[in-house]
PDB file of C-alpha atoms in Angstrom:
ATOM      1  CA  MET A  19       5.842  -0.880  26.175  1.00  0.00           C
ATOM      2  CA  ASP A  20       8.635  -0.442  23.620  1.00  0.00           C
ATOM      3  CA  ILE A  21       7.947  -1.406  20.020  1.00  0.00           C
ATOM      4  CA  PRO A  22      10.068  -4.545  19.411  1.00  0.00           C
ATOM      5  CA  GLU A  23      12.850  -4.356  16.838  1.00  0.00           C
ATOM      6  CA  ASN A  24      13.014  -8.108  16.284  1.00  0.00           C
ATOM      7  CA  PHE A  25      10.497  -8.838  13.535  1.00  0.00           C
ATOM      8  CA  THR A  26       9.038 -12.015  15.078  1.00  0.00           C
ATOM      9  CA  GLU A  27       8.594 -10.277  18.429  1.00  0.00           C
ATOM     10  CA  PHE A  28       7.131  -7.272  16.614  1.00  0.00           C
ATOM     11  CA  LEU A  29       4.493  -9.375  14.822  1.00  0.00           C
ATOM     12  CA  ASN A  30       3.475 -11.000  18.088  1.00  0.00           C
ATOM     13  CA  TRP A  31       3.331  -7.532  19.675  1.00  0.00           C
ATOM     14  CA  ILE A  32       1.040  -6.340  16.869  1.00  0.00           C
ATOM     15  CA  LYS A  33      -1.181  -9.385  17.444  1.00  0.00           C
ATOM     16  CA  LYS A  34      -1.397  -8.799  21.191  1.00  0.00           C
ATOM     17  CA  GLU A  35      -1.892  -5.019  21.032  1.00  0.00           C
ATOM     18  CA  THR A  36      -4.506  -4.982  18.258  1.00  0.00           C
ATOM     19  CA  GLU A  37      -6.551  -7.784  19.809  1.00  0.00           C
ATOM     20  CA  LYS A  38      -6.450  -5.903  23.094  1.00  0.00           C
ATOM     21  CA  THR A  39      -7.799  -2.803  21.326  1.00  0.00           C
ATOM     22  CA  TRP A  40     -10.515  -4.835  19.608  1.00  0.00           C
ATOM     23  CA  SER A  41     -11.621  -6.338  22.923  1.00  0.00           C
ATOM     24  CA  GLY A  42     -12.817  -2.910  24.085  1.00  0.00           C
ATOM     25  CA  ASP A  43     -16.164  -1.226  23.563  1.00  0.00           C
ATOM     26  CA  PHE A  44     -14.648   1.917  22.038  1.00  0.00           C
ATOM     27  CA  CYS A  45     -13.608   0.375  18.702  1.00  0.00           C
ATOM     28  CA  GLU A  46     -15.892  -0.024  15.695  1.00  0.00           C
ATOM     29  CA  LYS A  47     -18.596  -2.626  16.327  1.00  0.00           C
ATOM     30  CA  TRP A  48     -17.750  -4.767  13.306  1.00  0.00           C
ATOM     31  CA  ILE A  49     -14.245  -5.473  14.602  1.00  0.00           C
ATOM     32  CA  GLN A  50     -15.020  -5.922  18.307  1.00  0.00           C
ATOM     33  CA  GLY A  51     -13.600  -9.217  19.511  1.00  0.00           C
ATOM     34  CA  ALA A  52     -11.678  -9.880  16.290  1.00  0.00           C
ATOM     35  CA  LYS A  53      -8.765 -12.335  16.299  1.00  0.00           C
ATOM     36  CA  TRP A  54      -5.916 -12.875  13.852  1.00  0.00           C
ATOM     37  CA  ILE A  55      -5.817 -16.154  11.898  1.00  0.00           C
ATOM     38  CA  GLY A  56      -2.316 -17.336  11.012  1.00  0.00           C
ATOM     39  CA  MET A  57      -1.365 -19.877   8.346  1.00  0.00           C
ATOM     40  CA  THR A  58       0.722 -23.020   8.597  1.00  0.00           C
ATOM     41  CA  ASN A  59       3.856 -23.524   6.514  1.00  0.00           C
ATOM     42  CA  ASN A  60       2.056 -26.157   4.462  1.00  0.00           C
ATOM     43  CA  GLN A  61      -0.818 -23.787   3.743  1.00  0.00           C
ATOM     44  CA  ILE A  62       1.606 -21.058   2.644  1.00  0.00           C
ATOM     45  CA  ASN A  63       3.384 -23.520   0.342  1.00  0.00           C
ATOM     46  CA  GLU A  64       0.076 -24.590  -1.190  1.00  0.00           C
ATOM     47  CA  VAL A  65      -0.945 -20.972  -1.801  1.00  0.00           C
ATOM     48  CA  GLU A  66       2.361 -20.301  -3.562  1.00  0.00           C
ATOM     49  CA  LYS A  67       1.697 -23.261  -5.879  1.00  0.00           C
ATOM     50  CA  LYS A  68      -1.911 -22.282  -6.484  1.00  0.00           C
ATOM     51  CA  TYR A  69      -1.124 -18.720  -7.585  1.00  0.00           C
ATOM     52  CA  SER A  70       2.392 -19.403  -8.994  1.00  0.00           C
ATOM     53  CA  ILE A  71       3.918 -16.846  -6.637  1.00  0.00           C
ATOM     54  CA  GLN A  72       6.653 -16.744  -4.015  1.00  0.00           C
ATOM     55  CA  PHE A  73       6.417 -14.962  -0.687  1.00  0.00           C
ATOM     56  CA  THR A  74       9.493 -13.257   0.746  1.00  0.00           C
ATOM     57  CA  PRO A  75      10.760 -14.538   4.130  1.00  0.00           C
ATOM     58  CA  GLU A  76       9.241 -11.608   6.046  1.00  0.00           C
ATOM     59  CA  HIS A  77       5.940 -11.986   4.196  1.00  0.00           C
ATOM     60  CA  ARG A  78       5.810 -15.678   5.117  1.00  0.00           C
ATOM     61  CA  GLU A  79       6.396 -14.785   8.755  1.00  0.00           C
ATOM     62  CA  PHE A  80       3.606 -12.211   8.589  1.00  0.00           C
ATOM     63  CA  LEU A  81       1.281 -14.877   7.165  1.00  0.00           C
ATOM     64  CA  GLU A  82       2.236 -17.378   9.874  1.00  0.00           C
ATOM     65  CA  ILE A  83       1.551 -15.030  12.786  1.00  0.00           C
ATOM     66  CA  LEU A  84      -1.040 -12.555  11.473  1.00  0.00           C
ATOM     67  CA  HIS A  85      -2.309 -13.147   7.895  1.00  0.00           C
ATOM     68  CA  THR A  86      -5.918 -11.948   8.350  1.00  0.00           C
ATOM     69  CA  ILE A  87      -8.667 -11.621  10.948  1.00  0.00           C
ATOM     70  CA  ASP A  88     -11.695 -13.819  11.565  1.00  0.00           C
ATOM     71  CA  ARG A  89     -14.259 -11.488   9.970  1.00  0.00           C
ATOM     72  CA  LYS A  90     -14.904  -8.952   7.219  1.00  0.00           C
ATOM     73  CA  GLU A  91     -16.342  -5.470   7.413  1.00  0.00           C
ATOM     74  CA  ILE A  92     -19.855  -5.447   5.977  1.00  0.00           C
ATOM     75  CA  ILE A  93     -21.012  -2.226   4.324  1.00  0.00           C
ATOM     76  CA  GLU A  94     -24.546  -1.666   3.086  1.00  0.00           C
ATOM     77  CA  ASN A  95     -24.775   0.755   0.183  1.00  0.00           C
ATOM     78  CA  LYS A  96     -28.320   2.012  -0.216  1.00  0.00           C
ATOM     79  CA  ASP A  97     -29.604   3.274  -3.550  1.00  0.00           C
ATOM     80  CA  GLU A  98     -32.929   3.654  -5.318  1.00  0.00           C
ATOM     81  CA  TRP A  99     -32.887   0.001  -6.387  1.00  0.00           C
ATOM     82  CA  GLY A 100     -32.300  -1.390  -2.899  1.00  0.00           C
ATOM     83  CA  ASP A 101     -29.429  -2.364  -0.650  1.00  0.00           C
ATOM     84  CA  GLU A 102     -26.106  -3.692  -1.881  1.00  0.00           C
ATOM     85  CA  ILE A 103     -24.099  -5.511   0.764  1.00  0.00           C
ATOM     86  CA  THR A 104     -20.337  -5.621   0.286  1.00  0.00           C
ATOM     87  CA  GLU A 105     -17.841  -7.483   2.459  1.00  0.00           C
ATOM     88  CA  TYR A 106     -14.398  -5.911   2.802  1.00  0.00           C
ATOM     89  CA  PRO A 107     -11.496  -8.037   4.073  1.00  0.00           C
ATOM     90  CA  PHE A 108      -9.256  -6.392   6.674  1.00  0.00           C
ATOM     91  CA  PHE A 109      -6.255  -8.199   5.178  1.00  0.00           C
ATOM     92  CA  TYR A 110      -6.740 -10.648   2.312  1.00  0.00           C
ATOM     93  CA  ASN A 111      -7.381 -14.222   3.372  1.00  0.00           C
ATOM     94  CA  TRP A 112      -5.241 -16.330   1.034  1.00  0.00           C
ATOM     95  CA  LEU A 113      -7.263 -19.431   1.938  1.00  0.00           C
ATOM     96  CA  GLU A 114     -10.707 -17.986   1.164  1.00  0.00           C
ATOM     97  CA  ASP A 115     -10.633 -14.674  -0.743  1.00  0.00           C
ATOM     98  CA  HIS A 116      -9.904 -16.245  -4.124  1.00  0.00           C
ATOM     99  CA  GLU A 117     -11.861 -13.813  -6.300  1.00  0.00           C
ATOM    100  CA  GLU A 118     -10.585 -10.722  -4.477  1.00  0.00           C
ATOM    101  CA  ILE A 119      -6.987 -11.942  -4.666  1.00  0.00           C
ATOM    102  CA  LYS A 120      -7.202 -12.795  -8.383  1.00  0.00           C
ATOM    103  CA  GLU A 121      -8.608  -9.326  -9.016  1.00  0.00           C
ATOM    104  CA  LYS A 122      -5.917  -7.625  -6.934  1.00  0.00           C
ATOM    105  CA  LEU A 123      -3.079  -9.564  -8.549  1.00  0.00           C
ATOM    106  CA  ASN A 124      -4.155  -7.870 -11.799  1.00  0.00           C
ATOM    107  CA  TRP A 125      -4.979  -4.485 -10.213  1.00  0.00           C
ATOM    108  CA  PRO A 126      -1.579  -2.755 -10.733  1.00  0.00           C
ATOM    109  CA  TYR A 127      -1.359  -3.774 -14.390  1.00  0.00           C
ATOM    110  CA  GLU A 128      -4.938  -2.879 -15.274  1.00  0.00           C
ATOM    111  CA  THR A 129      -5.155   0.432 -13.416  1.00  0.00           C
ATOM    112  CA  ILE A 130      -1.742   1.724 -14.472  1.00  0.00           C
ATOM    113  CA  LEU A 131      -2.490   0.775 -18.080  1.00  0.00           C
ATOM    114  CA  ARG A 132      -5.625   2.942 -17.898  1.00  0.00           C
ATOM    115  CA  ASP A 133      -3.380   5.881 -17.024  1.00  0.00           C
ATOM    116  CA  VAL A 134      -0.985   5.013 -19.855  1.00  0.00           C
ATOM    117  CA  VAL A 135      -3.587   4.840 -22.632  1.00  0.00           C
ATOM    118  CA  GLY A 136      -6.178   7.110 -20.977  1.00  0.00           C
ATOM    119  CA  ARG A 137      -6.601  10.750 -20.052  1.00  0.00           C
ATOM    120  CA  ASN A 138      -3.500  11.033 -17.826  1.00  0.00           C
ATOM    121  CA  GLY A 139      -1.198  10.126 -20.709  1.00  0.00           C
ATOM    122  CA  VAL A 140       1.439   8.498 -18.482  1.00  0.00           C
ATOM    123  CA  TRP A 141       4.698   7.833 -20.303  1.00  0.00           C
ATOM    124  CA  LEU A 142       8.078   7.061 -18.759  1.00  0.00           C
ATOM    125  CA  LYS A 143      11.313   8.426 -20.138  1.00  0.00           C
ATOM    126  CA  SER A 144      12.833   4.923 -20.309  1.00  0.00           C
ATOM    127  CA  TRP A 145      10.054   3.819 -22.704  1.00  0.00           C
ATOM    128  CA  GLY A 146      11.423   6.001 -25.467  1.00  0.00           C
ATOM    129  CA  LYS A 147       9.355   7.938 -27.980  1.00  0.00           C
ATOM    130  CA  LYS A 148       5.640   7.799 -27.235  1.00  0.00           C
ATOM    131  CA  PRO A 149       3.740   5.988 -30.036  1.00  0.00           C
ATOM    132  CA  ASP A 150       0.405   7.175 -31.338  1.00  0.00           C
ATOM    133  CA  SER A 151      -1.524   3.911 -31.228  1.00  0.00           C
ATOM    134  CA  GLU A 152      -3.093   2.501 -28.087  1.00  0.00           C
ATOM    135  CA  GLU A 153      -1.985  -0.972 -29.181  1.00  0.00           C
ATOM    136  CA  GLU A 154       1.701  -0.006 -29.294  1.00  0.00           C
ATOM    137  CA  LYS A 155       1.498   1.850 -25.964  1.00  0.00           C
ATOM    138  CA  THR A 156      -0.064  -1.244 -24.404  1.00  0.00           C
ATOM    139  CA  LYS A 157       2.650  -3.479 -25.851  1.00  0.00           C
ATOM    140  CA  ILE A 158       5.489  -1.324 -24.484  1.00  0.00           C
ATOM    141  CA  PHE A 159       3.875  -0.998 -21.061  1.00  0.00           C
ATOM    142  CA  THR A 160       3.116  -4.736 -20.873  1.00  0.00           C
ATOM    143  CA  ASP A 161       6.730  -5.643 -21.639  1.00  0.00           C
ATOM    144  CA  TRP A 162       7.907  -3.201 -18.931  1.00  0.00           C
ATOM    145  CA  TYR A 163       5.416  -4.563 -16.400  1.00  0.00           C
ATOM    146  CA  ASN A 164       6.343  -8.194 -17.071  1.00  0.00           C
ATOM    147  CA  HIS A 165       9.985  -7.411 -16.270  1.00  0.00           C
ATOM    148  CA  SER A 166       9.228  -5.446 -13.077  1.00  0.00           C
ATOM    149  CA  PRO A 167       9.401  -7.000  -9.580  1.00  0.00           C
ATOM    150  CA  THR A 168       6.272  -8.959  -8.669  1.00  0.00           C
ATOM    151  CA  LEU A 169       3.644  -7.290  -6.501  1.00  0.00           C
ATOM    152  CA  LEU A 170       1.492  -9.243  -4.045  1.00  0.00           C
ATOM    153  CA  PRO A 171      -1.636  -7.794  -2.403  1.00  0.00           C
ATOM    154  CA  LEU A 172      -1.900  -7.262   1.349  1.00  0.00           C
ATOM    155  CA  THR A 173      -5.065  -5.232   1.852  1.00  0.00           C
ATOM    156  CA  SER A 174      -7.095  -2.791  -0.236  1.00  0.00           C
ATOM    157  CA  HIS A 175      -4.672  -1.339  -2.833  1.00  0.00           C
ATOM    158  CA  ARG A 176      -1.489  -2.015  -0.834  1.00  0.00           C
ATOM    159  CA  PHE A 177       1.091  -4.348  -2.379  1.00  0.00           C
ATOM    160  CA  ILE A 178       4.408  -5.751  -1.200  1.00  0.00           C
ATOM    161  CA  ILE A 179       7.306  -6.053  -3.627  1.00  0.00           C
ATOM    162  CA  SER A 180       7.960  -9.775  -3.673  1.00  0.00           C
ATOM    163  CA  ASN A 181      11.575 -10.190  -4.700  1.00  0.00           C
ATOM    164  CA  SER A 182      13.948 -11.701  -2.123  1.00  0.00           C
ATOM    165  CA  ASN A 183      16.988 -10.548  -4.127  1.00  0.00           C
ATOM    166  CA  LEU A 184      16.264  -6.880  -3.389  1.00  0.00           C
ATOM    167  CA  LYS A 185      17.720  -5.237  -0.288  1.00  0.00           C
ATOM    168  CA  TYR A 186      14.580  -3.147   0.218  1.00  0.00           C
ATOM    169  CA  ARG A 187      11.164  -4.688  -0.419  1.00  0.00           C
ATOM    170  CA  PRO A 188       8.747  -1.874   0.360  1.00  0.00           C
ATOM    171  CA  ILE A 189       4.971  -1.845   0.423  1.00  0.00           C
ATOM    172  CA  LEU A 190       3.397   0.260  -2.316  1.00  0.00           C
ATOM    173  CA  SER A 191       0.036   2.002  -2.237  1.00  0.00           C
ATOM    174  CA  ILE A 192      -1.122   1.905  -5.853  1.00  0.00           C
ATOM    175  CA  TRP A 193      -3.936   3.966  -7.334  1.00  0.00           C
ATOM    176  CA  GLY A 194      -3.273   3.722 -11.033  1.00  0.00           C
ATOM    177  CA  SER A 195       0.049   5.406 -11.754  1.00  0.00           C
ATOM    178  CA  ASP A 196      -0.162   7.464  -8.540  1.00  0.00           C
ATOM    179  CA  ILE A 197       2.053   5.351  -6.288  1.00  0.00           C
ATOM    180  CA  ILE A 198       3.574   6.029  -2.881  1.00  0.00           C
ATOM    181  CA  ILE A 199       5.614   3.880  -0.527  1.00  0.00           C
ATOM    182  CA  TYR A 200       3.558   2.947   2.526  1.00  0.00           C
ATOM    183  CA  GLY A 201       6.586   1.572   4.348  1.00  0.00           C
ATOM    184  CA  TRP A 202      10.090   0.499   3.362  1.00  0.00           C
ATOM    185  CA  SER A 203       9.659  -2.600   5.516  1.00  0.00           C
ATOM    186  CA  LEU A 204       6.712  -4.678   6.689  1.00  0.00           C
ATOM    187  CA  ARG A 205       7.420  -3.475  10.224  1.00  0.00           C
ATOM    188  CA  THR A 206       6.973   0.192   9.365  1.00  0.00           C
ATOM    189  CA  TYR A 207       4.106  -0.566   6.999  1.00  0.00           C
ATOM    190  CA  LEU A 208       2.117  -2.335   9.722  1.00  0.00           C
ATOM    191  CA  LEU A 209       2.666   0.585  12.091  1.00  0.00           C
ATOM    192  CA  ASN A 210       1.366   2.922   9.369  1.00  0.00           C
ATOM    193  CA  GLU A 211      -1.582   0.735   8.373  1.00  0.00           C
ATOM    194  CA  LEU A 212      -2.647  -0.231  11.890  1.00  0.00           C
ATOM    195  CA  ASN A 213      -1.774   2.936  13.788  1.00  0.00           C
ATOM    196  CA  TYR A 214      -5.365   3.608  14.838  1.00  0.00           C
ATOM    197  CA  HIS A 215      -5.599   0.083  16.259  1.00  0.00           C
ATOM    198  CA  LEU A 216      -2.464   0.487  18.398  1.00  0.00           C
ATOM    199  CA  ASP A 217      -1.693   2.377  21.580  1.00  0.00           C
ATOM    200  CA  ILE A 218       1.059   4.498  20.000  1.00  0.00           C
ATOM    201  CA  TRP A 219      -0.538   7.924  20.443  1.00  0.00           C
ATOM    202  CA  THR A 220      -0.022  10.805  22.824  1.00  0.00           C
ATOM    203  CA  GLU A 221      -1.769  14.119  23.397  1.00  0.00           C
ATOM    204  CA  GLU A 222      -0.048  17.312  22.236  1.00  0.00           C
ATOM    205  CA  TYR A 223      -1.331  20.765  23.118  1.00  0.00           C
ATOM    206  CA  ASP A 224      -1.403  23.372  20.349  1.00  0.00           C
ATOM    207  CA  GLU A 225      -0.948  26.850  21.811  1.00  0.00           C
ATOM    208  CA  GLU A 226      -2.209  28.575  18.678  1.00  0.00           C
ATOM    209  CA  ASP A 227      -5.437  26.552  18.455  1.00  0.00           C
ATOM    210  CA  GLN A 228      -5.748  26.295  22.231  1.00  0.00           C
ATOM    211  CA  GLN A 229      -6.597  22.590  22.116  1.00  0.00           C
ATOM    212  CA  SER A 230      -5.014  19.158  22.276  1.00  0.00           C
ATOM    213  CA  TYR A 231      -4.453  16.799  19.380  1.00  0.00           C
ATOM    214  CA  SER A 232      -3.546  13.114  19.215  1.00  0.00           C
ATOM    215  CA  VAL A 233      -0.126  12.599  17.624  1.00  0.00           C
ATOM    216  CA  LEU A 234       2.149   9.590  17.255  1.00  0.00           C
ATOM    217  CA  ASN A 235       4.274   9.070  20.336  1.00  0.00           C
ATOM    218  CA  GLU A 236       7.995   9.754  20.152  1.00  0.00           C
ATOM    219  CA  GLU A 237       9.015   6.154  19.489  1.00  0.00           C
ATOM    220  CA  ALA A 238       6.484   5.526  16.700  1.00  0.00           C
ATOM    221  CA  LYS A 239       7.241   8.886  15.057  1.00  0.00           C
ATOM    222  CA  LYS A 240      10.981   8.168  15.067  1.00  0.00           C
ATOM    223  CA  ILE A 241      10.452   4.768  13.420  1.00  0.00           C
ATOM    224  CA  HIS A 242       8.292   6.408  10.746  1.00  0.00           C
ATOM    225  CA  ASP A 243      10.645   9.342  10.125  1.00  0.00           C
ATOM    226  CA  ASP A 244      13.753   7.138  10.001  1.00  0.00           C
ATOM    227  CA  ASP A 245      12.058   4.856   7.479  1.00  0.00           C
ATOM    228  CA  TYR A 246      11.536   7.710   5.009  1.00  0.00           C
ATOM    229  CA  LYS A 247      14.985   9.262   5.272  1.00  0.00           C
ATOM    230  CA  PHE A 248      16.944   9.527   2.044  1.00  0.00           C
ATOM    231  CA  ASP A 249      19.195   6.538   1.420  1.00  0.00           C
ATOM    232  CA  SER A 250      21.021   6.100  -1.887  1.00  0.00           C
ATOM    233  CA  ASN A 251      20.628   2.316  -1.485  1.00  0.00           C
ATOM    234  CA  LYS A 252      16.844   2.548  -1.676  1.00  0.00           C
ATOM    235  CA  LYS A 253      16.454   1.369  -5.229  1.00  0.00           C
ATOM    236  CA  ILE A 254      13.390  -0.312  -6.712  1.00  0.00           C
ATOM    237  CA  PRO A 255      13.938  -1.600 -10.245  1.00  0.00           C
ATOM    238  CA  TYR A 256      11.328  -0.321 -12.705  1.00  0.00           C
ATOM    239  CA  TRP A 257       8.888   0.924 -10.058  1.00  0.00           C
ATOM    240  CA  GLU A 258      11.128   3.747  -8.853  1.00  0.00           C
ATOM    241  CA  GLU A 259      10.811   5.665 -12.116  1.00  0.00           C
ATOM    242  CA  LEU A 260       7.028   5.373 -12.055  1.00  0.00           C
ATOM    243  CA  ILE A 261       6.792   6.444  -8.398  1.00  0.00           C
ATOM    244  CA  LEU A 262       8.843   9.550  -9.148  1.00  0.00           C
ATOM    245  CA  LEU A 263       6.713  10.416 -12.189  1.00  0.00           C
ATOM    246  CA  TRP A 264       4.235  12.243  -9.945  1.00  0.00           C
ATOM    247  CA  ASN A 265       5.329  14.723  -7.283  1.00  0.00           C
ATOM    248  CA  THR A 266       3.370  12.749  -4.643  1.00  0.00           C
ATOM    249  CA  GLY A 267       5.969   9.959  -4.725  1.00  0.00           C
ATOM    250  CA  TRP A 268       9.088  11.979  -3.996  1.00  0.00           C
ATOM    251  CA  LYS A 269       8.640  12.024  -0.217  1.00  0.00           C
ATOM    252  CA  SER A 270       8.680   8.219  -0.335  1.00  0.00           C
ATOM    253  CA  PHE A 271      12.411   8.446  -1.094  1.00  0.00           C
ATOM    254  CA  GLY A 272      13.131  11.315   1.303  1.00  0.00           C
ATOM    255  CA  LEU A 273      13.327  13.712  -1.647  1.00  0.00           C
ATOM    256  CA  GLU A 274      11.748  17.061  -2.472  1.00  0.00           C
ATOM    257  CA  PHE A 275      10.080  17.171  -5.847  1.00  0.00           C
ATOM    258  CA  PRO A 276      11.301  19.770  -8.347  1.00  0.00           C
ATOM    259  CA  GLY A 277       9.539  23.099  -8.006  1.00  0.00           C
ATOM    260  CA  GLN A 278       8.280  22.463  -4.487  1.00  0.00           C
ATOM    261  CA  THR A 279       6.806  25.502  -2.790  1.00  0.00           C
ATOM    262  CA  ASP A 280       6.306  26.359   0.868  1.00  0.00           C
ATOM    263  CA  SER A 281       2.602  25.645   0.548  1.00  0.00           C
ATOM    264  CA  PRO A 282       1.502  22.327   2.132  1.00  0.00           C
ATOM    265  CA  VAL A 283      -1.197  22.041  -0.550  1.00  0.00           C
ATOM    266  CA  TYR A 284      -0.113  21.482  -4.143  1.00  0.00           C
ATOM    267  CA  PRO A 285      -1.636  19.921  -7.240  1.00  0.00           C
ATOM    268  CA  ILE A 286      -0.554  16.425  -8.219  1.00  0.00           C
ATOM    269  CA  MET A 287       1.640  17.061 -11.223  1.00  0.00           C
ATOM    270  CA  LYS A 288       3.950  15.087 -13.457  1.00  0.00           C
ATOM    271  CA  THR A 289       7.647  15.620 -12.817  1.00  0.00           C
ATOM    272  CA  TYR A 290       8.645  14.218 -16.214  1.00  0.00           C
ATOM    273  CA  ILE A 291       6.722  15.470 -19.222  1.00  0.00           C
ATOM    274  CA  PRO A 292       7.529  14.252 -22.758  1.00  0.00           C
ATOM    275  CA  ASP A 293       8.113  17.025 -25.276  1.00  0.00           C
ATOM    276  CA  ASP A 294       4.829  16.357 -27.015  1.00  0.00           C
ATOM    277  CA  SER A 295       2.741  16.354 -23.818  1.00  0.00           C
ATOM    278  CA  GLU A 296       1.053  19.053 -21.777  1.00  0.00           C
ATOM    279  CA  SER A 297       1.619  19.581 -18.065  1.00  0.00           C
ATOM    280  CA  ASN A 298      -1.814  18.948 -16.604  1.00  0.00           C
ATOM    281  CA  GLN A 299      -2.869  18.211 -13.058  1.00  0.00           C
ATOM    282  CA  LYS A 300      -3.626  14.544 -12.475  1.00  0.00           C
ATOM    283  CA  VAL A 301      -7.252  13.531 -12.812  1.00  0.00           C
ATOM    284  CA  PHE A 302      -8.023  10.614 -10.501  1.00  0.00           C
ATOM    285  CA  ASN A 303      -9.641   7.602 -12.102  1.00  0.00           C
ATOM    286  CA  ASP A 304     -12.635   6.008 -10.421  1.00  0.00           C
ATOM    287  CA  PHE A 305     -11.162   2.549  -9.938  1.00  0.00           C
ATOM    288  CA  LYS A 306     -13.247  -0.153  -8.341  1.00  0.00           C
ATOM    289  CA  ASN A 307     -11.840  -0.692  -4.870  1.00  0.00           C
ATOM    290  CA  PRO A 308     -10.861  -1.972  -2.236  1.00  0.00           C
TER     291      PRO A 308
END
């Protein structure tokens, strides 16, 4: 079946295809038999009032048709003091996951700030001369963040840019200041996020390795590749500069980062380095997640 271009039809296709996958015995046990739980317009309006936010039209449609599923993944972490049971939402439930959502609404600010005042020494060119005090760094970053387009959580550390005035409202994967675009539209994002729950794979034989591998089928691969092609109209106020700070973000815009080599493996490095800073490989912070 072709992947629908119409967004409403696409969301209903996602619903049908994922639930069909989850009805089988070959998927993970925790998600077997799972069903999507949509929201009503009134519920969406109430959530907007509760959190003082505004969903974009495509986000509202996603919430109406999909929103979340009727269960959470339960993970038992065993240690010397006993078992710790953690429930992980597949997609955040705006009607129930109040604590998780409050935490995630603050996640970008708090984790990026740790990179600004911490060991990664993140500093954007547009912020001017880097001050010495942590207090002044925090003040400059906070002012920048408060002017940037609003981010709303979807699942884990994925956030949608919630500004209906922008032509492109991509989904960002945010791990501190290390940010990539996980889809320039909700349609492509959902294909990326849910690809292992969809029948969009085909087998490809590798002559060199003498074995077959599962790869995205031609249609899904084209949608993905087209989404990440360079387009001068793909502008994200404020966030674009931060995404391009690290070389990991350049592919998000269909660009090659400066100094790229032929090697597929490269250290995560800053592409803008203030005069008084050293060029060090990024050290990942151990943020609490999902």
